[in-house]
Amino acid sequence: MNVHESEKIAGILCAKGYVECKNVEDADVIVYNTCCVRENAEQHAFGNIGMIKKLKKSKPDLVVAVCGCMTQQKQVAENIASTFPFVDIVIGTFNMDKFGELLDEKLLTKKRILRVLESNGEICENITPMRTSFPNAWVNIMYGCNNFCSYCIVPYVRGRERSRKAENVLKEVRDLVENGYKEITLLGQNVNSYGKDLDDGSSFAYLINEIAKIEGKFRLRFMSNHPKDITEEVVRAIANNEHACKAIHLPVQSGSNAMLSLMNRKYTREQYLQEVEMIRNIIPDCAITTDIIVGFPTETEEDFQDTVSLVEKVGYDGAFTFVYSPREGTVASKMQEQVPADVKKDRIMRLVDLQNERNRVDSLKYVGKTVEILVEDFDKKKNAYMGRDERGRMAYFEFGQNLVGKFVDVTITSTGGMSLLGKVVKVID
């Protein structure tokens, strides 16, 4: 989400005649697009902003702007403005699409701008992003979240759910495919809720079925799902769409019903496992990945073991694991019984080891098989091309000509933990 929003900001600047700088010292405008979902991201942002003070002193006309989730929190925005007086523009998520106008205002008036809106505006459809992830492209289908998980700051900094009109999404996807993009990822805090705020009958399943009609060879992915909202209709739409990767990211967060209740996830362990069973009944070879939080307030060893047993039962193809960190303004930040840091560290290491072993064993099953890979980049350190299969597994391989943006068949010869190593046997497109 943040990567794509940065592409939109870059697109706004490009439309005004700015060009990308390779070196920060050459810049006339520097924009920090921030995230506040995790504490370390916030601290990293503060550190980066502080480092620009010396450059600003040597280039007084340099415009420094800070925007994004962090600055949507009014107290954080005011703190940035007072702590970093060399920052010229501070705005939140609700008016990032107005960045070009605010930049003009700053240049004209020479005054600092601190403008954090408190409510959602209209969805802006006239920004052309400066895309940086070829052959991958990101497409927002909705913004905001209505779930209010007790640990999550997103509803407070992104607002309520707002869906883009289906015709606008479909036009963007068609244009991307026509321009050679090979993997389209639909974005939303909860893509399963797409269309619920519209009055035209749109739904996420409808959107997937309509994208299936677009001609061309490309892959379709999406993130993120909420388990309480995924339906059989959505899974069947994925199964019947030749473009849709048979891979679903289904964040569980915990395997303990006690923790799920405190997290306000609105489903139980048993209901989650029923969703997994439904997915695998319809798409037997579907890759399922997840997010897991370790060390949520009051989590006991028994709660943690419930998570371990769920991971073993599901057999995830990948897991993003996080140590819980309080986010000011959320319900969980007010919970008194926080888990000690050393206990969190021990649990996260055990969970990572468990999932890594699963990944290692799963990778071995690839050896000797030929899989279709979309080539995404060239890794200079490995001196090899890299790309993923439909299930999201990364593979590395050598070849004598540029393959970025092409589909290739690769025979897997060995593994390196999570990643695969192989040999190109056919260039498809």
Short mmCIF file of C-alpha atoms in Angstrom, two decimals:
data_model
loop_
_atom_site.label_atom_id
_atom_site.label_comp_id
_atom_site.label_asym_id
_atom_site.label_seq_id
_atom_site.Cartn_x
_atom_site.Cartn_y
_atom_site.Cartn_z
CA MET A 1 0.00 0.00 0.00
CA ASN A 2 2.71 2.49 1.00
CA VAL A 3 4.85 1.61 -2.02
CA HIS A 4 1.95 2.39 -4.33
CA GLU A 5 1.12 5.63 -2.53
CA SER A 6 4.75 6.68 -2.96
CA GLU A 7 4.35 5.95 -6.67
CA LYS A 8 1.32 8.28 -6.71
CA ILE A 9 3.24 11.07 -4.98
CA ALA A 10 6.05 10.61 -7.50
CA GLY A 11 3.43 10.75 -10.26
CA ILE A 12 2.14 14.07 -8.94
CA LEU A 13 5.67 15.47 -8.98
CA CYS A 14 6.35 14.13 -12.49
CA ALA A 15 3.17 15.82 -13.75
CA LYS A 16 4.58 19.10 -12.42
CA GLY A 17 7.83 18.64 -14.33
CA TYR A 18 10.04 17.15 -11.62
CA VAL A 19 12.30 14.20 -12.37
CA GLU A 20 13.63 11.50 -10.07
CA CYS A 21 17.06 12.11 -8.47
CA LYS A 22 19.53 9.32 -7.93
CA ASN A 23 21.26 11.26 -5.15
CA VAL A 24 19.41 13.00 -2.33
CA GLU A 25 21.87 15.90 -2.47
CA ASP A 26 20.56 16.84 -5.94
CA ALA A 27 16.90 17.01 -4.91
CA ASP A 28 14.70 20.11 -4.91
CA VAL A 29 11.87 18.24 -3.16
CA ILE A 30 12.17 15.39 -0.65
CA VAL A 31 9.02 13.56 0.48
CA TYR A 32 8.89 11.10 3.37
CA ASN A 33 5.87 8.81 3.08
CA THR A 34 5.50 7.30 6.53
CA CYS A 35 3.93 4.22 8.14
CA CYS A 36 2.83 3.83 11.74
CA VAL A 37 1.59 0.23 11.76
CA ARG A 38 4.79 -0.91 13.53
CA GLU A 39 6.83 1.00 16.10
CA ASN A 40 10.15 0.36 14.36
CA ALA A 41 8.82 1.93 11.15
CA GLU A 42 7.98 5.09 13.09
CA GLN A 43 11.41 5.28 14.71
CA HIS A 44 13.06 4.68 11.34
CA ALA A 45 11.09 7.57 9.85
CA PHE A 46 12.10 9.97 12.64
CA GLY A 47 15.73 9.00 12.12
CA ASN A 48 15.60 9.57 8.37
CA ILE A 49 13.88 12.95 8.73
CA GLY A 50 16.48 14.10 11.25
CA MET A 51 19.33 13.17 8.90
CA ILE A 52 18.15 15.69 6.31
CA LYS A 53 18.67 18.70 8.60
CA LYS A 54 22.24 19.32 7.44
CA LEU A 55 21.28 19.20 3.76
CA LYS A 56 18.39 21.60 4.33
CA LYS A 57 20.76 24.05 6.01
CA SER A 58 23.05 24.04 2.96
CA LYS A 59 20.06 24.25 0.55
CA PRO A 60 17.49 26.62 2.11
CA ASP A 61 15.18 26.37 -0.94
CA LEU A 62 14.93 22.58 -0.60
CA VAL A 63 11.31 21.56 0.16
CA VAL A 64 10.99 18.79 2.74
CA ALA A 65 7.57 17.15 3.13
CA VAL A 66 6.30 14.43 5.46
CA CYS A 67 3.03 12.61 4.82
CA GLY A 68 1.33 9.27 5.38
CA CYS A 69 -0.04 7.27 8.30
CA MET A 70 2.22 8.74 10.97
CA THR A 71 1.25 12.30 10.18
CA GLN A 72 -2.47 11.49 10.03
CA GLN A 73 -2.19 11.30 13.82
CA LYS A 74 -2.57 14.96 14.75
CA GLN A 75 -0.29 14.76 17.79
CA VAL A 76 2.47 13.13 15.73
CA ALA A 77 2.09 15.72 12.97
CA GLU A 78 2.42 18.53 15.53
CA ASN A 79 5.43 16.79 17.10
CA ILE A 80 7.15 16.54 13.71
CA ALA A 81 6.45 20.21 13.03
CA SER A 82 7.96 21.28 16.36
CA THR A 83 10.84 18.79 16.49
CA PHE A 84 11.93 19.29 12.88
CA PRO A 85 11.44 23.01 12.06
CA PHE A 86 13.16 22.48 8.69
CA VAL A 87 10.20 20.35 7.48
CA ASP A 88 8.09 22.54 5.15
CA ILE A 89 4.94 20.45 4.55
CA VAL A 90 3.17 18.05 6.93
CA ILE A 91 -0.01 16.36 5.69
CA GLY A 92 -1.87 13.12 6.45
CA THR A 93 -3.39 10.31 4.41
CA PHE A 94 -6.67 12.10 3.72
CA ASN A 95 -5.11 14.85 1.59
CA MET A 96 -2.08 13.17 0.04
CA ASP A 97 -3.72 13.48 -3.38
CA LYS A 98 -3.57 17.28 -2.92
CA PHE A 99 0.21 17.26 -2.50
CA GLY A 100 0.81 19.05 -5.80
CA GLU A 101 -1.49 21.94 -4.82
CA LEU A 102 0.10 22.20 -1.37
CA LEU A 103 3.57 22.23 -2.91
CA ASP A 104 2.52 25.13 -5.14
CA GLU A 105 1.16 26.94 -2.10
CA LYS A 106 4.43 26.45 -0.23
CA LEU A 107 6.52 27.72 -3.13
CA LEU A 108 4.25 30.74 -3.60
CA THR A 109 3.82 31.81 0.03
CA LYS A 110 7.14 30.54 1.44
CA LYS A 111 5.16 29.51 4.55
CA ARG A 112 5.19 26.13 6.30
CA ILE A 113 2.11 23.99 5.78
CA LEU A 114 0.68 21.80 8.55
CA ARG A 115 -2.62 20.46 7.28
CA VAL A 116 -4.01 17.19 8.60
CA LEU A 117 -7.64 16.62 7.64
CA GLU A 118 -9.93 14.83 10.08
CA SER A 119 -12.25 13.15 7.57
CA ASN A 120 -12.08 11.28 4.28
CA GLY A 121 -12.33 13.16 1.02
CA GLU A 122 -13.48 11.94 -2.37
CA ILE A 123 -11.50 9.12 -3.98
CA CYS A 124 -9.16 10.78 -6.49
CA GLU A 125 -9.09 9.11 -9.91
CA ASN A 126 -6.89 11.52 -11.86
CA ILE A 127 -3.40 10.67 -10.56
CA THR A 128 -1.05 8.76 -12.86
CA PRO A 129 1.47 6.90 -10.65
CA MET A 130 5.15 6.77 -11.51
CA ARG A 131 5.32 2.99 -11.33
CA THR A 132 8.57 1.57 -10.03
CA SER A 133 7.93 -2.17 -9.72
CA PHE A 134 7.75 -3.45 -13.33
CA PRO A 135 6.63 -6.09 -14.24
CA ASN A 136 4.48 -5.82 -11.11
CA ALA A 137 1.82 -3.15 -10.67
CA TRP A 138 -0.30 -2.20 -7.67
CA VAL A 139 -3.95 -1.20 -8.00
CA ASN A 140 -6.01 0.17 -5.11
CA ILE A 141 -9.57 -1.12 -5.17
CA MET A 142 -10.57 0.41 -1.84
CA TYR A 143 -9.30 2.50 1.05
CA GLY A 144 -9.83 2.41 4.81
CA CYS A 145 -11.02 -0.24 7.23
CA ASN A 146 -14.12 -0.84 9.38
CA ASN A 147 -12.80 -3.70 11.50
CA PHE A 148 -11.10 -1.96 14.45
CA CYS A 149 -8.86 -4.84 15.49
CA SER A 150 -7.74 -3.83 18.97
CA TYR A 151 -4.01 -3.70 18.07
CA CYS A 152 -4.40 -1.82 14.78
CA ILE A 153 -4.09 1.91 14.10
CA VAL A 154 -5.24 1.66 10.46
CA PRO A 155 -8.94 2.61 10.90
CA TYR A 156 -7.85 5.74 12.75
CA VAL A 157 -5.37 6.89 10.10
CA ARG A 158 -7.05 5.53 6.96
CA GLY A 159 -10.70 6.16 7.77
CA ARG A 160 -13.74 4.08 6.93
CA GLU A 161 -13.93 1.72 3.95
CA ARG A 162 -14.43 3.41 0.58
CA SER A 163 -14.49 1.38 -2.64
CA ARG A 164 -13.46 2.60 -6.07
CA LYS A 165 -16.03 2.12 -8.81
CA ALA A 166 -15.51 -1.16 -10.64
CA GLU A 167 -15.25 0.51 -14.06
CA ASN A 168 -12.31 2.61 -12.85
CA VAL A 169 -10.50 -0.42 -11.44
CA LEU A 170 -11.10 -2.46 -14.59
CA LYS A 171 -9.89 0.34 -16.85
CA GLU A 172 -6.68 0.65 -14.80
CA VAL A 173 -6.04 -3.09 -14.98
CA ARG A 174 -6.70 -3.16 -18.76
CA ASP A 175 -4.33 -0.26 -19.32
CA LEU A 176 -1.62 -1.94 -17.26
CA VAL A 177 -1.92 -5.21 -19.17
CA GLU A 178 -1.85 -3.33 -22.50
CA ASN A 179 1.33 -1.59 -21.32
CA GLY A 180 3.09 -4.86 -20.62
CA TYR A 181 2.64 -5.33 -16.88
CA LYS A 182 2.50 -9.03 -16.05
CA GLU A 183 1.41 -9.16 -12.41
CA ILE A 184 -1.38 -7.02 -11.01
CA THR A 185 -1.94 -6.87 -7.24
CA LEU A 186 -5.26 -5.50 -6.01
CA LEU A 187 -4.86 -3.55 -2.78
CA GLY A 188 -7.13 -2.83 0.15
CA GLN A 189 -7.03 -3.08 3.93
CA ASN A 190 -9.78 -5.70 3.53
CA VAL A 191 -10.36 -6.56 -0.13
CA ASN A 192 -13.18 -8.95 0.77
CA SER A 193 -15.27 -5.94 1.79
CA TYR A 194 -14.96 -4.37 -1.65
CA GLY A 195 -18.24 -2.96 -2.94
CA LYS A 196 -20.21 -3.07 0.32
CA ASP A 197 -20.36 0.73 0.37
CA LEU A 198 -21.43 0.98 -3.27
CA ASP A 199 -25.03 0.81 -4.48
CA ASP A 200 -24.35 -0.85 -7.84
CA GLY A 201 -24.11 -4.50 -6.76
CA SER A 202 -20.32 -4.64 -7.00
CA SER A 203 -18.49 -7.19 -4.86
CA PHE A 204 -14.97 -8.60 -4.69
CA ALA A 205 -16.08 -11.79 -6.44
CA TYR A 206 -17.69 -9.70 -9.20
CA LEU A 207 -14.46 -7.74 -9.64
CA ILE A 208 -12.37 -10.92 -9.94
CA ASN A 209 -14.81 -12.37 -12.47
CA GLU A 210 -14.69 -9.19 -14.57
CA ILE A 211 -10.87 -9.12 -14.53
CA ALA A 212 -10.98 -12.72 -15.78
CA LYS A 213 -12.43 -11.37 -19.04
CA ILE A 214 -9.39 -9.17 -19.76
CA GLU A 215 -7.27 -10.64 -22.54
CA GLY A 216 -3.53 -11.14 -22.27
CA LYS A 217 -1.10 -13.20 -20.22
CA PHE A 218 -0.84 -11.80 -16.73
CA ARG A 219 -1.19 -12.82 -13.11
CA LEU A 220 -3.65 -11.44 -10.57
CA ARG A 221 -2.94 -11.25 -6.85
CA PHE A 222 -4.59 -9.33 -4.03
CA MET A 223 -4.01 -8.34 -0.42
CA SER A 224 -5.12 -8.29 2.23
CA ASN A 225 -8.05 -10.50 3.24
CA HIS A 226 -9.91 -10.67 6.51
CA PRO A 227 -10.88 -14.26 7.39
CA LYS A 228 -14.29 -13.21 8.69
CA ASP A 229 -15.26 -11.96 5.23
CA ILE A 230 -13.81 -14.47 2.78
CA THR A 231 -16.63 -16.38 1.05
CA GLU A 232 -17.04 -19.44 -1.11
CA GLU A 233 -18.13 -17.11 -3.92
CA VAL A 234 -14.76 -15.31 -3.78
CA VAL A 235 -12.76 -18.55 -3.67
CA ARG A 236 -14.68 -19.98 -6.63
CA ALA A 237 -14.05 -16.76 -8.57
CA ILE A 238 -10.32 -17.25 -7.94
CA ALA A 239 -10.52 -20.91 -8.94
CA ASN A 240 -12.28 -20.07 -12.22
CA ASN A 241 -10.03 -17.15 -13.20
CA GLU A 242 -7.05 -18.32 -15.25
CA HIS A 243 -5.20 -15.11 -14.36
CA ALA A 244 -5.71 -15.41 -10.59
CA CYS A 245 -2.81 -16.93 -8.70
CA LYS A 246 -3.91 -19.90 -6.66
CA ALA A 247 -2.47 -18.27 -3.57
CA ILE A 248 -4.39 -16.60 -0.75
CA HIS A 249 -2.97 -14.52 2.09
CA LEU A 250 -5.22 -15.19 5.07
CA PRO A 251 -3.93 -13.40 8.21
CA VAL A 252 -4.80 -15.39 11.32
CA GLN A 253 -2.81 -13.28 13.87
CA SER A 254 -3.19 -15.95 16.60
CA GLY A 255 -4.30 -19.55 17.07
CA SER A 256 -5.75 -18.85 20.50
CA ASN A 257 -9.46 -18.06 20.83
CA ALA A 258 -8.72 -15.97 23.91
CA MET A 259 -6.25 -13.82 21.94
CA LEU A 260 -8.53 -13.61 18.89
CA SER A 261 -11.30 -12.29 21.11
CA LEU A 262 -9.02 -9.69 22.73
CA MET A 263 -7.78 -8.71 19.26
CA ASN A 264 -11.41 -8.20 18.15
CA ARG A 265 -10.82 -10.39 15.10
CA LYS A 266 -14.49 -11.54 15.00
CA TYR A 267 -13.75 -15.20 14.23
CA THR A 268 -12.61 -18.21 16.23
CA ARG A 269 -9.79 -20.68 15.63
CA GLU A 270 -12.41 -23.24 14.55
CA GLN A 271 -14.05 -20.87 12.07
CA TYR A 272 -10.64 -19.99 10.61
CA LEU A 273 -9.81 -23.66 10.09
CA GLN A 274 -13.18 -24.12 8.37
CA GLU A 275 -12.22 -21.32 5.96
CA VAL A 276 -8.91 -23.06 5.23
CA GLU A 277 -10.73 -26.34 4.60
CA MET A 278 -13.19 -24.58 2.27
CA ILE A 279 -10.33 -23.02 0.28
CA ARG A 280 -8.50 -26.33 -0.11
CA ASN A 281 -11.67 -28.18 -1.08
CA ILE A 282 -12.21 -25.73 -3.95
CA ILE A 283 -8.52 -25.12 -4.82
CA PRO A 284 -6.63 -28.21 -3.59
CA ASP A 285 -3.18 -26.84 -4.48
CA CYS A 286 -3.82 -23.33 -3.17
CA ALA A 287 -0.89 -21.72 -1.36
CA ILE A 288 -1.98 -20.16 1.93
CA THR A 289 0.15 -17.58 3.72
CA THR A 290 -0.57 -15.65 6.89
CA ASP A 291 0.35 -12.94 9.41
CA ILE A 292 0.94 -13.81 13.08
CA ILE A 293 1.40 -11.55 16.10
CA VAL A 294 3.39 -12.93 19.03
CA GLY A 295 3.30 -11.47 22.52
CA PHE A 296 -0.09 -9.80 22.45
CA PRO A 297 -1.09 -8.51 25.93
CA THR A 298 -1.89 -11.36 28.37
CA GLU A 299 -0.68 -14.04 25.92
CA THR A 300 0.31 -17.11 27.93
CA GLU A 301 2.51 -20.00 26.87
CA GLU A 302 -0.69 -22.00 26.37
CA ASP A 303 -2.03 -19.31 24.03
CA PHE A 304 1.26 -19.37 22.13
CA GLN A 305 1.12 -23.16 21.86
CA ASP A 306 -2.36 -22.80 20.33
CA THR A 307 -0.73 -20.67 17.63
CA VAL A 308 2.03 -23.23 17.14
CA SER A 309 -0.48 -26.06 16.76
CA LEU A 310 -2.53 -24.05 14.26
CA VAL A 311 0.59 -23.33 12.18
CA GLU A 312 1.38 -27.06 12.18
CA LYS A 313 -2.21 -27.98 11.29
CA VAL A 314 -2.60 -25.51 8.40
CA GLY A 315 0.88 -26.02 6.98
CA TYR A 316 1.38 -22.47 5.73
CA ASP A 317 3.37 -21.76 2.59
CA GLY A 318 4.72 -18.65 4.28
CA ALA A 319 4.15 -16.55 7.38
CA PHE A 320 4.92 -12.95 8.25
CA THR A 321 5.57 -13.00 11.99
CA PHE A 322 5.61 -9.92 14.21
CA VAL A 323 6.30 -9.14 17.84
CA TYR A 324 3.42 -7.08 19.22
CA SER A 325 4.20 -3.41 19.77
CA PRO A 326 1.63 -1.02 21.27
CA ARG A 327 0.22 1.66 18.96
CA GLU A 328 -0.96 4.74 20.84
CA GLY A 329 -4.66 5.31 20.34
CA THR A 330 -5.59 1.64 19.99
CA VAL A 331 -7.54 -0.41 22.52
CA ALA A 332 -4.66 -2.86 23.03
CA SER A 333 -2.24 -0.08 24.01
CA LYS A 334 -4.33 0.47 27.15
CA MET A 335 -4.21 -3.19 28.20
CA GLN A 336 -2.21 -3.46 31.41
CA GLU A 337 -0.67 -6.93 31.24
CA GLN A 338 2.03 -6.61 28.59
CA VAL A 339 4.22 -9.65 27.81
CA PRO A 340 7.91 -9.19 28.79
CA ALA A 341 10.30 -8.48 25.90
CA ASP A 342 12.45 -11.57 26.53
CA VAL A 343 9.36 -13.81 26.43
CA LYS A 344 8.24 -12.23 23.14
CA LYS A 345 11.71 -12.76 21.67
CA ASP A 346 11.79 -16.41 22.70
CA ARG A 347 8.36 -17.09 21.23
CA ILE A 348 9.01 -15.32 17.93
CA MET A 349 12.25 -17.25 17.44
CA ARG A 350 10.52 -20.59 18.06
CA LEU A 351 7.76 -19.67 15.63
CA VAL A 352 10.19 -18.50 12.94
CA ASP A 353 12.21 -21.71 13.30
CA LEU A 354 9.03 -23.76 12.91
CA GLN A 355 7.95 -21.95 9.76
CA ASN A 356 11.45 -21.94 8.28
CA GLU A 357 11.64 -25.72 8.64
CA ARG A 358 8.26 -26.02 6.93
CA ASN A 359 9.54 -23.81 4.08
CA ARG A 360 12.73 -25.86 3.77
CA VAL A 361 10.83 -29.14 3.50
CA ASP A 362 8.32 -27.64 1.06
CA SER A 363 11.15 -26.29 -1.14
CA LEU A 364 12.62 -29.79 -1.49
CA LYS A 365 9.38 -30.92 -3.17
CA TYR A 366 10.16 -28.57 -6.06
CA VAL A 367 13.44 -30.27 -6.98
CA GLY A 368 13.16 -31.93 -10.39
CA LYS A 369 9.94 -30.12 -11.27
CA THR A 370 9.51 -27.47 -13.96
CA VAL A 371 7.58 -24.39 -12.88
CA GLU A 372 6.49 -21.20 -14.59
CA ILE A 373 8.27 -18.13 -13.23
CA LEU A 374 7.62 -14.44 -13.84
CA VAL A 375 11.05 -12.80 -13.96
CA GLU A 376 11.04 -9.72 -11.74
CA ASP A 377 14.66 -8.55 -11.53
CA PHE A 378 18.35 -9.33 -11.80
CA ASP A 379 20.15 -9.93 -8.50
CA LYS A 380 23.66 -8.52 -8.88
CA LYS A 381 24.93 -10.20 -5.72
CA LYS A 382 23.83 -13.65 -6.89
CA ASN A 383 24.55 -12.82 -10.56
CA ALA A 384 21.24 -14.40 -11.44
CA TYR A 385 17.71 -13.50 -12.49
CA MET A 386 14.98 -13.83 -9.90
CA GLY A 387 11.23 -14.33 -10.03
CA ARG A 388 8.30 -16.09 -8.40
CA ASP A 389 6.04 -18.92 -9.33
CA GLU A 390 2.26 -18.70 -8.98
CA ARG A 391 2.47 -19.79 -5.34
CA GLY A 392 4.87 -16.95 -4.52
CA ARG A 393 8.03 -19.04 -4.17
CA MET A 394 11.19 -17.18 -5.27
CA ALA A 395 13.57 -18.81 -7.76
CA TYR A 396 17.03 -17.80 -9.02
CA PHE A 397 18.54 -18.79 -12.36
CA GLU A 398 21.16 -17.67 -14.87
CA PHE A 399 20.49 -16.71 -18.48
CA GLY A 400 22.38 -14.96 -21.25
CA GLN A 401 19.86 -12.25 -22.13
CA ASN A 402 17.49 -9.87 -20.35
CA LEU A 403 14.47 -11.77 -19.07
CA VAL A 404 12.84 -9.14 -16.80
CA GLY A 405 9.11 -9.02 -17.44
CA LYS A 406 8.99 -12.41 -19.17
CA PHE A 407 7.43 -15.70 -18.15
CA VAL A 408 9.88 -18.61 -18.27
CA ASP A 409 9.77 -22.31 -17.48
CA VAL A 410 12.46 -23.19 -14.96
CA THR A 411 13.50 -26.68 -13.92
CA ILE A 412 14.40 -26.62 -10.23
CA THR A 413 17.75 -28.25 -9.54
CA SER A 414 18.31 -27.40 -5.86
CA THR A 415 17.08 -25.22 -3.01
CA GLY A 416 18.41 -22.57 -0.65
CA GLY A 417 15.98 -22.63 2.26
CA MET A 418 12.91 -20.69 1.14
CA SER A 419 14.29 -19.97 -2.34
CA LEU A 420 14.71 -22.25 -5.34
CA LEU A 421 17.62 -22.61 -7.77
CA GLY A 422 17.11 -23.75 -11.34
CA LYS A 423 17.73 -23.68 -15.04
CA VAL A 424 15.65 -21.99 -17.73
CA VAL A 425 14.27 -24.53 -20.20
CA LYS A 426 11.84 -22.28 -22.07
CA VAL A 427 11.15 -18.58 -22.52
CA ILE A 428 7.36 -18.28 -22.82
CA ASP A 429 6.77 -14.55 -23.26
#
